[in-house]
């Protein structure tokens, strides 16, 4: 049997406003890196497309460093055709500046209006025509299950891993979280207070349907 190729995305993207500033989010990349390492440990070939994080590139994994959503999309689409599994764990910035400034924007004692446009939805593009199993992630602040179910369907995913941003809790980084995992066949499982390493094992077990060695 051919060794499966697993494509994982992780971390935030950065959208440039000017040469010294960007829009981004708090993602640390922990979840995506845990999934990539677990897949490697199970004997898969792994390609990790990652935004800027402080985690070191894991050994035995082809790691591609990107900054913007456009760069992530390019790298992901160039590998997706060869992939057997895609895990889209990155926190892709939904917006980018319409016109990033070429030189540093100077303050002028008045409000600054920044015009933003939507980034492409990489996961949705991945769901359109595919020969791989596709797993998406969702972070919500309200109506978690309803919105996760909508994303599972509208992005044509096999599975979605959703967690809620609870006020006052540390969601990003290496801590224990609650998630709900839903698949396209109607299964719905809730996991409470698990590390991302433990969740990575559960997610791969479910996605693979069996353990690959
Ligand atoms: N995603 C993506 N490209 C984007 C935005 C999100 O591929 N431009 C992927 C993420 O990697 C994640 C999934 O879509 O796997 C859900 O991301 P999330 O930010 O929760 O949802 P959105 O689809 O962006 O919708 P919204 O922010 O409105 O909830």
Coordinates of C-alpha atoms in Angstrom, one line a residue, residues 11 14-15 23 37 40 52 56 64 73 93 102 107 110 120 122 138 144 159 166 171 176 181-182 191 205:
X11 CA -0.9 29.0 12.5
X14 CA -0.5 37.9 8.2
X15 CA -2.0 40.4 5.9
X23 CA -3.5 42.2 10.4
X37 CA 3.5 15.3 14.1
X40 CA 4.4 11.6 10.8
X52 CA 4.5 32.6 11.3
X56 CA 10.2 25.0 15.6
X64 CA 6.5 25.4 4.0
X73 CA -3.6 29.1 -0.8
X93 CA -7.2 35.8 8.2
X102 CA 4.4 50.7 -0.2
X107 CA -0.1 59.4 11.5
X110 CA -7.0 62.1 12.2
X120 CA -10.2 33.5 -0.7
X122 CA -9.1 28.1 1.0
X138 CA -14.1 26.1 13.3
X144 CA -21.1 26.5 18.0
X159 CA -15.3 16.2 9.2
X166 CA -15.2 30.9 26.1
X171 CA -8.1 29.2 23.7
X176 CA -6.8 21.8 27.3
X181 CA -16.3 16.7 16.1
X182 CA -19.0 16.2 13.5
X191 CA -14.7 15.9 24.0
X205 CA -8.1 7.9 14.2

